[in-house]
Short mmCIF file of C-alpha atoms in Angstrom, two decimals:
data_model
loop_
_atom_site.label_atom_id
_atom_site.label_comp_id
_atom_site.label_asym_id
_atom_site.label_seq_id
_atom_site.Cartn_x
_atom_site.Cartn_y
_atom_site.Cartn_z
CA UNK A 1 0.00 0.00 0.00
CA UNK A 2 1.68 2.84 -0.92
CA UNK A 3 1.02 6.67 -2.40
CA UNK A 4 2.80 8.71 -5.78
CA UNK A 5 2.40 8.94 -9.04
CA UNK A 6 2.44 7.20 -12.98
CA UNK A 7 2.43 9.26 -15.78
CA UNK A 8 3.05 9.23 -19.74
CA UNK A 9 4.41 12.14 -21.79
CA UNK A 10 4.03 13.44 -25.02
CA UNK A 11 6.51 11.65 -27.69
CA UNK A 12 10.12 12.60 -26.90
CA UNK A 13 11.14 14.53 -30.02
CA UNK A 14 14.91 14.90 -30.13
CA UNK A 15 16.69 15.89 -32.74
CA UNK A 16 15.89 14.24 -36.71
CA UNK A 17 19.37 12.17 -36.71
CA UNK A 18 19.24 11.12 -32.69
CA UNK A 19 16.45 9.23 -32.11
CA UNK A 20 15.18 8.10 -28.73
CA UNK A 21 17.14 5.29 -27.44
CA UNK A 22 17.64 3.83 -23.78
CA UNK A 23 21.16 5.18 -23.84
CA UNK A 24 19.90 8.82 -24.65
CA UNK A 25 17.20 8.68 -21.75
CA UNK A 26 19.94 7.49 -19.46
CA UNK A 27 22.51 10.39 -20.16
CA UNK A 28 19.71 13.11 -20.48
CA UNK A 29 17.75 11.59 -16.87
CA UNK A 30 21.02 11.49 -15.03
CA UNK A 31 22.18 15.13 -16.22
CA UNK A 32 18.78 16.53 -15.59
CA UNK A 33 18.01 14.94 -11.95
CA UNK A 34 21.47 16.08 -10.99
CA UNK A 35 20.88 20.15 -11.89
CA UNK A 36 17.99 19.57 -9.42
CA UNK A 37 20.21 18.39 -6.76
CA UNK A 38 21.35 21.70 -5.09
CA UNK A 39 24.17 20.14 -3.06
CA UNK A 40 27.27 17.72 -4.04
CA UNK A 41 27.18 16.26 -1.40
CA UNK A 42 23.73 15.05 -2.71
CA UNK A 43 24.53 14.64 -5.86
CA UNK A 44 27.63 12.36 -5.17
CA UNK A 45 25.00 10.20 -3.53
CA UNK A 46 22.98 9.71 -6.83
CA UNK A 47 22.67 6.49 -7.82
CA UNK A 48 21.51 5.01 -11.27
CA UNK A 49 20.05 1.60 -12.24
CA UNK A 50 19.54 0.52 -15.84
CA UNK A 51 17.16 -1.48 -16.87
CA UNK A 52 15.77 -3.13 -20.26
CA UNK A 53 13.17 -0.04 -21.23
CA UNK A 54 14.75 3.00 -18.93
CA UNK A 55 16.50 3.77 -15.64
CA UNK A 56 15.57 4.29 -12.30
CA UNK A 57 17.69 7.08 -10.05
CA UNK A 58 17.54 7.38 -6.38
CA UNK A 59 20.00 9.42 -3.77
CA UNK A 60 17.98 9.39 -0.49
CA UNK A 61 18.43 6.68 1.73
CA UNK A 62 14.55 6.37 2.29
CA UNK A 63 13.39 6.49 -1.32
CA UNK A 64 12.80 4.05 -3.84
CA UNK A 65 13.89 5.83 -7.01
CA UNK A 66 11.85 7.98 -9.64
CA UNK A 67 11.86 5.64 -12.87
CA UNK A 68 11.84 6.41 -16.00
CA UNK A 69 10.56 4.33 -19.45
CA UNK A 70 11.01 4.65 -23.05
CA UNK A 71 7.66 3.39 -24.94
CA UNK A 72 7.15 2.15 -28.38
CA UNK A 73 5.84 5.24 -29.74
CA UNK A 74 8.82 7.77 -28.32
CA UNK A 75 6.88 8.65 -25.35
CA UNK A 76 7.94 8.25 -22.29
CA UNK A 77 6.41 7.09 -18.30
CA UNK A 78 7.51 7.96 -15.20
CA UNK A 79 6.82 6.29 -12.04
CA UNK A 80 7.40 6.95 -8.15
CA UNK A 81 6.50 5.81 -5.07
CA UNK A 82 6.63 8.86 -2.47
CA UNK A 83 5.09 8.04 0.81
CA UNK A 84 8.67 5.83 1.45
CA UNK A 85 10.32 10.11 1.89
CA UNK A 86 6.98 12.80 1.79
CA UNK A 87 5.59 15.52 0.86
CA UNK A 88 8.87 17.34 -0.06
CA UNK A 89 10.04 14.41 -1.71
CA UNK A 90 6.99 14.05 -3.96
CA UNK A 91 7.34 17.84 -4.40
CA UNK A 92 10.86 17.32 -5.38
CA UNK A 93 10.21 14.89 -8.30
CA UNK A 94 7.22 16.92 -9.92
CA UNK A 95 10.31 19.62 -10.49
CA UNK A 96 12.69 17.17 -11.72
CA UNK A 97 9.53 15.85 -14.66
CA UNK A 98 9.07 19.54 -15.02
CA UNK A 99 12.73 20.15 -15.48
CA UNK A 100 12.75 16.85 -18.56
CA UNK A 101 9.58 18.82 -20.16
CA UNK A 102 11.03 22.03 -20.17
CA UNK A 103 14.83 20.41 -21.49
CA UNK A 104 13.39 17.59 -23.38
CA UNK A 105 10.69 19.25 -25.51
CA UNK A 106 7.73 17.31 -24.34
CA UNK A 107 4.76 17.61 -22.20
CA UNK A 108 3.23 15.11 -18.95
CA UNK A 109 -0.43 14.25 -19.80
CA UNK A 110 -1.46 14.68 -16.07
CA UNK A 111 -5.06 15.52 -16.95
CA UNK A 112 -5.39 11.83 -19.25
CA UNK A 113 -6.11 9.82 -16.52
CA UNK A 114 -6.80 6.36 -16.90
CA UNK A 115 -7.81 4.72 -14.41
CA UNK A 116 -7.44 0.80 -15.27
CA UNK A 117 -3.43 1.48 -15.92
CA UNK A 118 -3.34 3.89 -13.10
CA UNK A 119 -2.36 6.56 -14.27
CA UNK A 120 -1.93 10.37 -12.41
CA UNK A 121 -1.03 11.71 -9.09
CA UNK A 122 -2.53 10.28 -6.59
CA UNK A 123 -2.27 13.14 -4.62
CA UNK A 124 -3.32 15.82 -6.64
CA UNK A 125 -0.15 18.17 -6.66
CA UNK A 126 0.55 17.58 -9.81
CA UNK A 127 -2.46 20.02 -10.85
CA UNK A 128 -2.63 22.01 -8.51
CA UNK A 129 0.29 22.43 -6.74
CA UNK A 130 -1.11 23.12 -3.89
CA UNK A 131 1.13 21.88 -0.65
CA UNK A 132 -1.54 21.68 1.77
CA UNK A 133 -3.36 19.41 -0.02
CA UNK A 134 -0.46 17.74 -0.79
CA UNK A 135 0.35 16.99 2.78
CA UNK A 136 -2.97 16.17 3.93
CA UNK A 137 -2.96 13.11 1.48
CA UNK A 138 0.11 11.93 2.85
CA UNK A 139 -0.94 11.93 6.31
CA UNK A 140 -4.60 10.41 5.05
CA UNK A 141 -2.28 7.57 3.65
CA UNK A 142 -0.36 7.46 7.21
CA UNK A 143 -4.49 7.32 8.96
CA UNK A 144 -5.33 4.35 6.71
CA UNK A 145 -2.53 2.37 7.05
CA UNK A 146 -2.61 2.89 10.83
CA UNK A 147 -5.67 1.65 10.69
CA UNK A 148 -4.41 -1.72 8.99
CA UNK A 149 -1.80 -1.98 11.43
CA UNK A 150 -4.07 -1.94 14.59
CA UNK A 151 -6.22 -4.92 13.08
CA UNK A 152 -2.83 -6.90 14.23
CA UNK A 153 -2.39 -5.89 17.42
CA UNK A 154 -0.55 -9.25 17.95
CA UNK A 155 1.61 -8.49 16.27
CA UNK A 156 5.51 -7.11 16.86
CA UNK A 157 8.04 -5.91 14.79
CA UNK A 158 5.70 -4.42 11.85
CA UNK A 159 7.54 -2.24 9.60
CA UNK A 160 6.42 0.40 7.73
CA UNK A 161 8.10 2.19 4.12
CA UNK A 162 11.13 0.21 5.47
CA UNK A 163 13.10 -1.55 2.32
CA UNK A 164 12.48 -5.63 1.97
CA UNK A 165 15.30 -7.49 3.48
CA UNK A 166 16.73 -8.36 7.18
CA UNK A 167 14.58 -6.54 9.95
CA UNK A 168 15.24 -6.34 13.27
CA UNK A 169 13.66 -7.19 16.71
CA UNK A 170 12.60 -3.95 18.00
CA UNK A 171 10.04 -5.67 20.77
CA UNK A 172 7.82 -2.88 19.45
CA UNK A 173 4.45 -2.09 17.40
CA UNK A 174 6.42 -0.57 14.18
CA UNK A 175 9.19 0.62 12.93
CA UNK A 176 9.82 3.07 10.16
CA UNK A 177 12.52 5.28 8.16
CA UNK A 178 11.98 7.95 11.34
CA UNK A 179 12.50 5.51 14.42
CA UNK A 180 10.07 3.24 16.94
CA UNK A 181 6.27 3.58 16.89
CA UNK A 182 3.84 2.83 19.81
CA UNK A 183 0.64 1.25 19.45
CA UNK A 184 -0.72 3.66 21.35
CA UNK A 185 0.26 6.36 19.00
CA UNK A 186 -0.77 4.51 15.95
CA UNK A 187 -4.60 4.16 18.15
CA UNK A 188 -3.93 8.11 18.29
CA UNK A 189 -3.51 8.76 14.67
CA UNK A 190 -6.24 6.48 13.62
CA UNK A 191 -9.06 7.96 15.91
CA UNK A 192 -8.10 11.55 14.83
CA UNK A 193 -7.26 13.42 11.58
CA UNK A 194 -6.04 16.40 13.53
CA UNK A 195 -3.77 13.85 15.31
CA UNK A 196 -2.93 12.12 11.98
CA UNK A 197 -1.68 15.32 10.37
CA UNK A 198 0.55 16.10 13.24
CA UNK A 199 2.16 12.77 13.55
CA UNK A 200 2.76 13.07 9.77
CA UNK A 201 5.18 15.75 10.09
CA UNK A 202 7.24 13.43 12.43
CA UNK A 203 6.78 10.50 10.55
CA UNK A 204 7.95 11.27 6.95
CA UNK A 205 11.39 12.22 6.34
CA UNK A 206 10.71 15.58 4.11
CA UNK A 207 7.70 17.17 5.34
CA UNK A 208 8.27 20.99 3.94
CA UNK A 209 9.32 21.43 0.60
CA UNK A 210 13.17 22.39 -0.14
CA UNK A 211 16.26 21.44 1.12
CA UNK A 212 16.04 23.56 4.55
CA UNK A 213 16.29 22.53 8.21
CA UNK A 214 13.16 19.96 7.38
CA UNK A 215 15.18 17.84 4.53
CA UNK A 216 18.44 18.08 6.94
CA UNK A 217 17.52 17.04 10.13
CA UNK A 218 15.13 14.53 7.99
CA UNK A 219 18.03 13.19 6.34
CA UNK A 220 20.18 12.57 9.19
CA UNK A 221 17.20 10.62 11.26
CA UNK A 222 16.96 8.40 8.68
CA UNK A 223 21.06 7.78 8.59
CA UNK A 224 20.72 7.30 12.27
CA UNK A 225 18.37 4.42 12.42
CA UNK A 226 18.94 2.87 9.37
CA UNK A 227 22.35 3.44 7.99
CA UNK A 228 24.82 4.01 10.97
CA UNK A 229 26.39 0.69 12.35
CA UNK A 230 26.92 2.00 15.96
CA UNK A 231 30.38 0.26 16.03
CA UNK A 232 33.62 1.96 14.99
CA UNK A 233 34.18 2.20 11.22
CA UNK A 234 35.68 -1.25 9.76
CA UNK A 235 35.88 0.55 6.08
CA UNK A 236 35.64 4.03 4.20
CA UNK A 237 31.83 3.38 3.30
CA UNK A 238 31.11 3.26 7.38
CA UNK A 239 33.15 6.49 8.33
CA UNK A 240 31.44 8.18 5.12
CA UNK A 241 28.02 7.42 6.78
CA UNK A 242 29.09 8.64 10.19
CA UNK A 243 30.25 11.64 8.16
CA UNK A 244 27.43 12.18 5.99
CA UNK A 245 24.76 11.87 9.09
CA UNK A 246 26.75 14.64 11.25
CA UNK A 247 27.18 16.99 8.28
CA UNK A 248 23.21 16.66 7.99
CA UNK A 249 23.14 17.15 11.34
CA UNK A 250 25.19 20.31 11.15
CA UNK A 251 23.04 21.89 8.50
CA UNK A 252 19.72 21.36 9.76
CA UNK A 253 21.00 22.77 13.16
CA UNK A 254 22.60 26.04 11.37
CA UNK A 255 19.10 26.84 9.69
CA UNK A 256 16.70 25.79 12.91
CA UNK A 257 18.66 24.16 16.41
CA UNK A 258 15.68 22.82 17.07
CA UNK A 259 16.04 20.28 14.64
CA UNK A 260 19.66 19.42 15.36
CA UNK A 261 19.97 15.64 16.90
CA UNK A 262 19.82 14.85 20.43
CA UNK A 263 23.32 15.72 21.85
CA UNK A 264 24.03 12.62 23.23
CA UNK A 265 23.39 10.51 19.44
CA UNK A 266 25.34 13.56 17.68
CA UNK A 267 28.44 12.77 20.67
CA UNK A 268 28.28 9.20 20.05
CA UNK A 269 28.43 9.40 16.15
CA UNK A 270 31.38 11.73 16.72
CA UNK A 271 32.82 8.95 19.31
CA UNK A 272 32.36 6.14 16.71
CA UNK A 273 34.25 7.94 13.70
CA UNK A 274 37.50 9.42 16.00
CA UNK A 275 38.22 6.39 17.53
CA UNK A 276 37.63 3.49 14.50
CA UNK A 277 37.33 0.22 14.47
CA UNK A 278 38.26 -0.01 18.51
CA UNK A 279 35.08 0.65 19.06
CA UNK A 280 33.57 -3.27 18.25
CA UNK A 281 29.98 -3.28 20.03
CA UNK A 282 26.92 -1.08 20.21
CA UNK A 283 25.92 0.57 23.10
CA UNK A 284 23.07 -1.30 23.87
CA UNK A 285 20.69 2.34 24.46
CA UNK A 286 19.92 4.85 21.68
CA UNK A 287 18.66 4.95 18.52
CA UNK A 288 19.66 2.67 15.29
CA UNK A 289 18.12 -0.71 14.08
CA UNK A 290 21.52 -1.65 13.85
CA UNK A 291 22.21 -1.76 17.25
CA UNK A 292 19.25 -4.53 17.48
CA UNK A 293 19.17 -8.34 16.46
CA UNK A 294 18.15 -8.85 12.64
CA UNK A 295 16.55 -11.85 11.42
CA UNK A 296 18.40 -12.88 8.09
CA UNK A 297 16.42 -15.65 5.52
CA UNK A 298 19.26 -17.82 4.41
CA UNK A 299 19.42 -18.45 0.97
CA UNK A 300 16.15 -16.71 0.70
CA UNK A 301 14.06 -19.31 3.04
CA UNK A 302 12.58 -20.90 4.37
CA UNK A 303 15.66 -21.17 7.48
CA UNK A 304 16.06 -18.17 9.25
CA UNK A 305 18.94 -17.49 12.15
CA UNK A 306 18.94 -14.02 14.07
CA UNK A 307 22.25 -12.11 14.10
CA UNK A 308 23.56 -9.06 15.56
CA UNK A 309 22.16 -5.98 13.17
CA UNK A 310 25.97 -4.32 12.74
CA UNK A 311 27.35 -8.24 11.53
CA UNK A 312 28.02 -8.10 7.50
CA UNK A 313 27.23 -10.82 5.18
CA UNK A 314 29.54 -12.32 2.95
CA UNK A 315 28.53 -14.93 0.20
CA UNK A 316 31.18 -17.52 -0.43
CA UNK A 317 31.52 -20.50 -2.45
CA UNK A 318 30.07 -18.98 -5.52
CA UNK A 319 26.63 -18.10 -2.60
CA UNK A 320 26.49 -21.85 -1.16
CA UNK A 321 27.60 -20.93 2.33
CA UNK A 322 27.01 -17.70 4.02
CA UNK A 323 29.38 -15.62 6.76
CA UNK A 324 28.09 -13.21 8.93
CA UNK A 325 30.89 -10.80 10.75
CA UNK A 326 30.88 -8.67 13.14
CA UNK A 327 34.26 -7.67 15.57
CA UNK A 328 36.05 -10.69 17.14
CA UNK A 329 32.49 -12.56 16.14
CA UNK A 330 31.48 -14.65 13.37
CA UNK A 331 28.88 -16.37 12.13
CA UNK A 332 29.67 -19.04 8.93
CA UNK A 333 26.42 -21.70 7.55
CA UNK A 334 25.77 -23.86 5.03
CA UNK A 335 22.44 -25.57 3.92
CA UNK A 336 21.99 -29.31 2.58
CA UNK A 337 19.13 -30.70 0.76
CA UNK A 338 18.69 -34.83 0.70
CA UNK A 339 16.45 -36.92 -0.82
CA UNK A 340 16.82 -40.93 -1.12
CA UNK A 341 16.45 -42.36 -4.09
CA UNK A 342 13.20 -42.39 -4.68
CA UNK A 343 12.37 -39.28 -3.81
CA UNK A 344 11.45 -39.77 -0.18
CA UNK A 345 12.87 -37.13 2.55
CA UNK A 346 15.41 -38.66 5.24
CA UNK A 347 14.18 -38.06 8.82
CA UNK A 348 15.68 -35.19 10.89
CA UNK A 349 16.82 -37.43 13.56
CA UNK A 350 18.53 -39.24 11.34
CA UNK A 351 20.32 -36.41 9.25
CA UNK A 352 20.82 -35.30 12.65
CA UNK A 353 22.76 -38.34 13.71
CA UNK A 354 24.81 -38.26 10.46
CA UNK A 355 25.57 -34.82 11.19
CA UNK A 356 27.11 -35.73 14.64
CA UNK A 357 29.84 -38.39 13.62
CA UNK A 358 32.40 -35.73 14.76
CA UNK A 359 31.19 -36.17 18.30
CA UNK A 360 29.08 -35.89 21.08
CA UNK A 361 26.49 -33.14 21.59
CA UNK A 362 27.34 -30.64 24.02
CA UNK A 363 23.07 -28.74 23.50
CA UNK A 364 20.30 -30.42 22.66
CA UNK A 365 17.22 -28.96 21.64
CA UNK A 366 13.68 -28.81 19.65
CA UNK A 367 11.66 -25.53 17.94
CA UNK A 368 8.93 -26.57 15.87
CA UNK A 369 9.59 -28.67 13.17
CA UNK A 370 13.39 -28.35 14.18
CA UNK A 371 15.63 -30.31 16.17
CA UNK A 372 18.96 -29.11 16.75
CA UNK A 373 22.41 -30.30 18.85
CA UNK A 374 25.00 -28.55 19.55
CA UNK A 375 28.86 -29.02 20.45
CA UNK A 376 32.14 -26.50 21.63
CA UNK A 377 35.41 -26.85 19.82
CA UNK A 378 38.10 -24.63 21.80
CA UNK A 379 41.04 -23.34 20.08
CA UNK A 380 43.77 -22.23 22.50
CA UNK A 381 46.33 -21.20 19.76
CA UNK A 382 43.91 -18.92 18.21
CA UNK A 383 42.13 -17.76 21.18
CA UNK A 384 38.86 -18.82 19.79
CA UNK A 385 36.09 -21.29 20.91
CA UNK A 386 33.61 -22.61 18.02
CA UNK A 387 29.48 -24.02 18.74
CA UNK A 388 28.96 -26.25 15.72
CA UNK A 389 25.45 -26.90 15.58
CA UNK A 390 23.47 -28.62 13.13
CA UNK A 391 19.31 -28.24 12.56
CA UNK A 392 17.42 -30.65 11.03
CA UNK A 393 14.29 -31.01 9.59
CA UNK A 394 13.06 -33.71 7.05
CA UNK A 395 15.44 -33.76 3.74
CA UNK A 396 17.08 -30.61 5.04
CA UNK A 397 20.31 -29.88 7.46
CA UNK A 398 21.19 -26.07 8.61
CA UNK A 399 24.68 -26.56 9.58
CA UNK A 400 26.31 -23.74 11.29
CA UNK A 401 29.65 -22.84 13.20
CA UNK A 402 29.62 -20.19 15.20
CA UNK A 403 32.56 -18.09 16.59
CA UNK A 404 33.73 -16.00 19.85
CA UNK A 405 36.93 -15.06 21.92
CA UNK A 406 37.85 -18.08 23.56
CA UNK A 407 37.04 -16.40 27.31
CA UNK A 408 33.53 -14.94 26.08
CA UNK A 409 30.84 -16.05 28.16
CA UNK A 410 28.82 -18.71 25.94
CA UNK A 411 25.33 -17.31 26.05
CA UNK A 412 25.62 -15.28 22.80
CA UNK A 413 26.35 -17.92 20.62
CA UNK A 414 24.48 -20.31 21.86
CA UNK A 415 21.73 -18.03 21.54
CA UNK A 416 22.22 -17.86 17.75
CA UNK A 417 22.01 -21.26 17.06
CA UNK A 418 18.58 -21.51 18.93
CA UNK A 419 17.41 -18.30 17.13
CA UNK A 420 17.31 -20.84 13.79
CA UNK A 421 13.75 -20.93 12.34
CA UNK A 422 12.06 -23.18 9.77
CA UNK A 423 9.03 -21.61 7.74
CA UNK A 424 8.03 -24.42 5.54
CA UNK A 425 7.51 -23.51 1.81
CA UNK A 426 3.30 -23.36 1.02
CA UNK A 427 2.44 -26.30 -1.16
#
């Protein structure tokens, strides 16, 4: 469920002996989105995907990209989904399209709507321009899907305009681009428009349009709970996120201090890029989904394990085994799939006991479908101690070796190997 725009243009009429081509919308797209871009350090942050029939560009770290396609007859369509950033951001992208009109020779048919291809803005700016009504639709999106929410009040870790991939545990109601959010405030914003409006301002990203103290401190709330690792920088692209979120910082504070960060997040960012990679664990308090376990799908599913949010993934063996890392801390598994011969699936137990030849289990456990041992492997040379634990269900083995400091107190890796999951695959 989500809120923007589609729209077709007039046919892009470039010159008689260059015709419209891929390539062309590519070169022209990029050098048009970046004049828009009133900062380099913005525009440095542009990024550019090609596909088949156009390109899609995105630079903020809460947007999915403004696409745009080349159609058989010349003319072109341009997509976005805006609810992910705001009102400004929306605002933002209806000057970049009227940037390509006005450079490109070529008009957007906002008024042909068509309803079965859905077509238009969905929010009316694009008419009327009007930013009140602009913003009122956004936070009439944020009522509705509060709304949705609160019919699973079961439920925890809900995310909203949040990318797919690994999410953490927040032990909360949802989480978003803009932090932690309460089911009581969610009750709040569903009961009331008045109250709907005013959380909207908190809960998108770019609320007013332009790149003032709004779009700064917007930007750097964003870096803070979804970009920053909260461990010392292990490699240029970590210190150049500390970076970027205090320099965001620093501008939104120069135009309005009441936007700048909390000091103490602002002092520990600062903390985290002078002293490096010393720094190897979160604080435990503050802000940041990275500071939080993440639930990773292996392989894409159906097994599951739960690591700490700052670890990185590797893929090795050409993306058969997988390596989570994270300081002195490492997480390394593999997946097998067996079937006998004709075609029947091996009991867990049993892959369970062939897993095991190597010696006795030290943990023994079941979750679900699952069962699971576990044994400790200490190696005094290299100051390390290894659980190898191995989780079985029919036909399939989850095979995992987990790694710590040889004097590290045993609970956290133990408690990875029970955080494995199995979500069998619908029929």
């Amino acid at each position: 469920m989500g809120i923007g725009f589609q729209v077709v243009s007039t046919p892009w009429k470039r010159r008689m002996w260059a015709k419209p081509s891929v390539p062309a919308l590519l070169r022209e797209f990029q050098r048009t989105y970046l004049e828009a871009l009133p900062e380099p350090v913005l525009r440095e942050r542009l990024q550019v995907w090609q596909g088949e029939h156009g390109a899609t560009l995105a630079w903020h770290p809460a947007e999915e990209g403004l696409s745009i396609e080349l159609l058989a007859d010349g003319s072109l369509l341009a997509s976005a989904r805006t609810n992910t950033v705001g009102p400004g951001y929306h605002a933002f992208l209806l000057d970049v399209l009227d940037r390509i009109a006005a450079q490109w020779g070529l008009r957007w048919l906002w008024d042909d709507v068509d309803d079965d291809a859905g077509y238009g803005d969905e929010t009316g700016y694009a008419n009327g321009r009007d930013l009140t009504r602009l913003q009122a639709e956004m936070a009439i999106w944020l009522r509705q899907v509060a709304g949705l929410l609160l019919q699973r009040r079961d439920a925890q870790d809900l995310f909203v305009s949040m990318p797919i991939g690994p999410m953490p545990r927040i032990g909360a109601f949802v989480g978003s681009p803009m932090g932690i959010w309460s089911e009581d405030r969610f009750e709040r914003i569903a009961a009331s428009e008045a109250e709907a409006l005013a959380a909207a301002s908190e809960f998108f990203p770019w609320w007013q349009p332009g790149f003032g103290a709004d779009f700064w401190s917007g930007l750097a709330r964003v870096g803070v709970w979804c970009d920053v690792n909260w461990v010392g920088p292990r490699d240029q692209a970590e210190r150049d996120v500390l970076r970027r979120v205090l320099d965001s910082d620093r501008r939104a504070t120069a135009i309005d201090p009441r936007r700048a960060l909390e000091p103490e997040v602002r002092d520990e960012l600062q903390w985290l890029l002078e002293r490096g990679a010393e720094i190897e664990l979160p604080q435990r308090e503050g802000p940041g989904y990275k500071r939080l376990p993440t639930r990773h799908a292996l392989y894409g599913g159906p097994w599951s394990v739960e690591v700490p949010g700052h670890f990185k993934e590797h893929e090795l063996n050409d993306g058969n085994n997988l390596q989570y890392v994270g300081d002195r801390r490492a997480v390394y598994v593999s997946s097998l799939s067996i079937a006998a011969a004709d075609g029947s699936l091996p009991p867990a137990a049993e892959l369970l006991e062939t897993a095991n030849r190597d010696g006795p289990a030290d943990l023994a456990w079941t979750q679900d479908e699952i069962v699971a041992t576990a044994r400790w492997e200490e190696d005094a040379q290299a100051w390390v101690r290894h659980l190898y634990a191995a989780c079985a269900v029919d036909g399939r083995v989850l095979l995992l070796t987990i790694s710590d400091e040889l004097d590290a107190p045993r609970e956290w890796a133990e408690a990875v190997a029970r955080s494995v999951r199995w979500a069998s695959p619908a029929e």
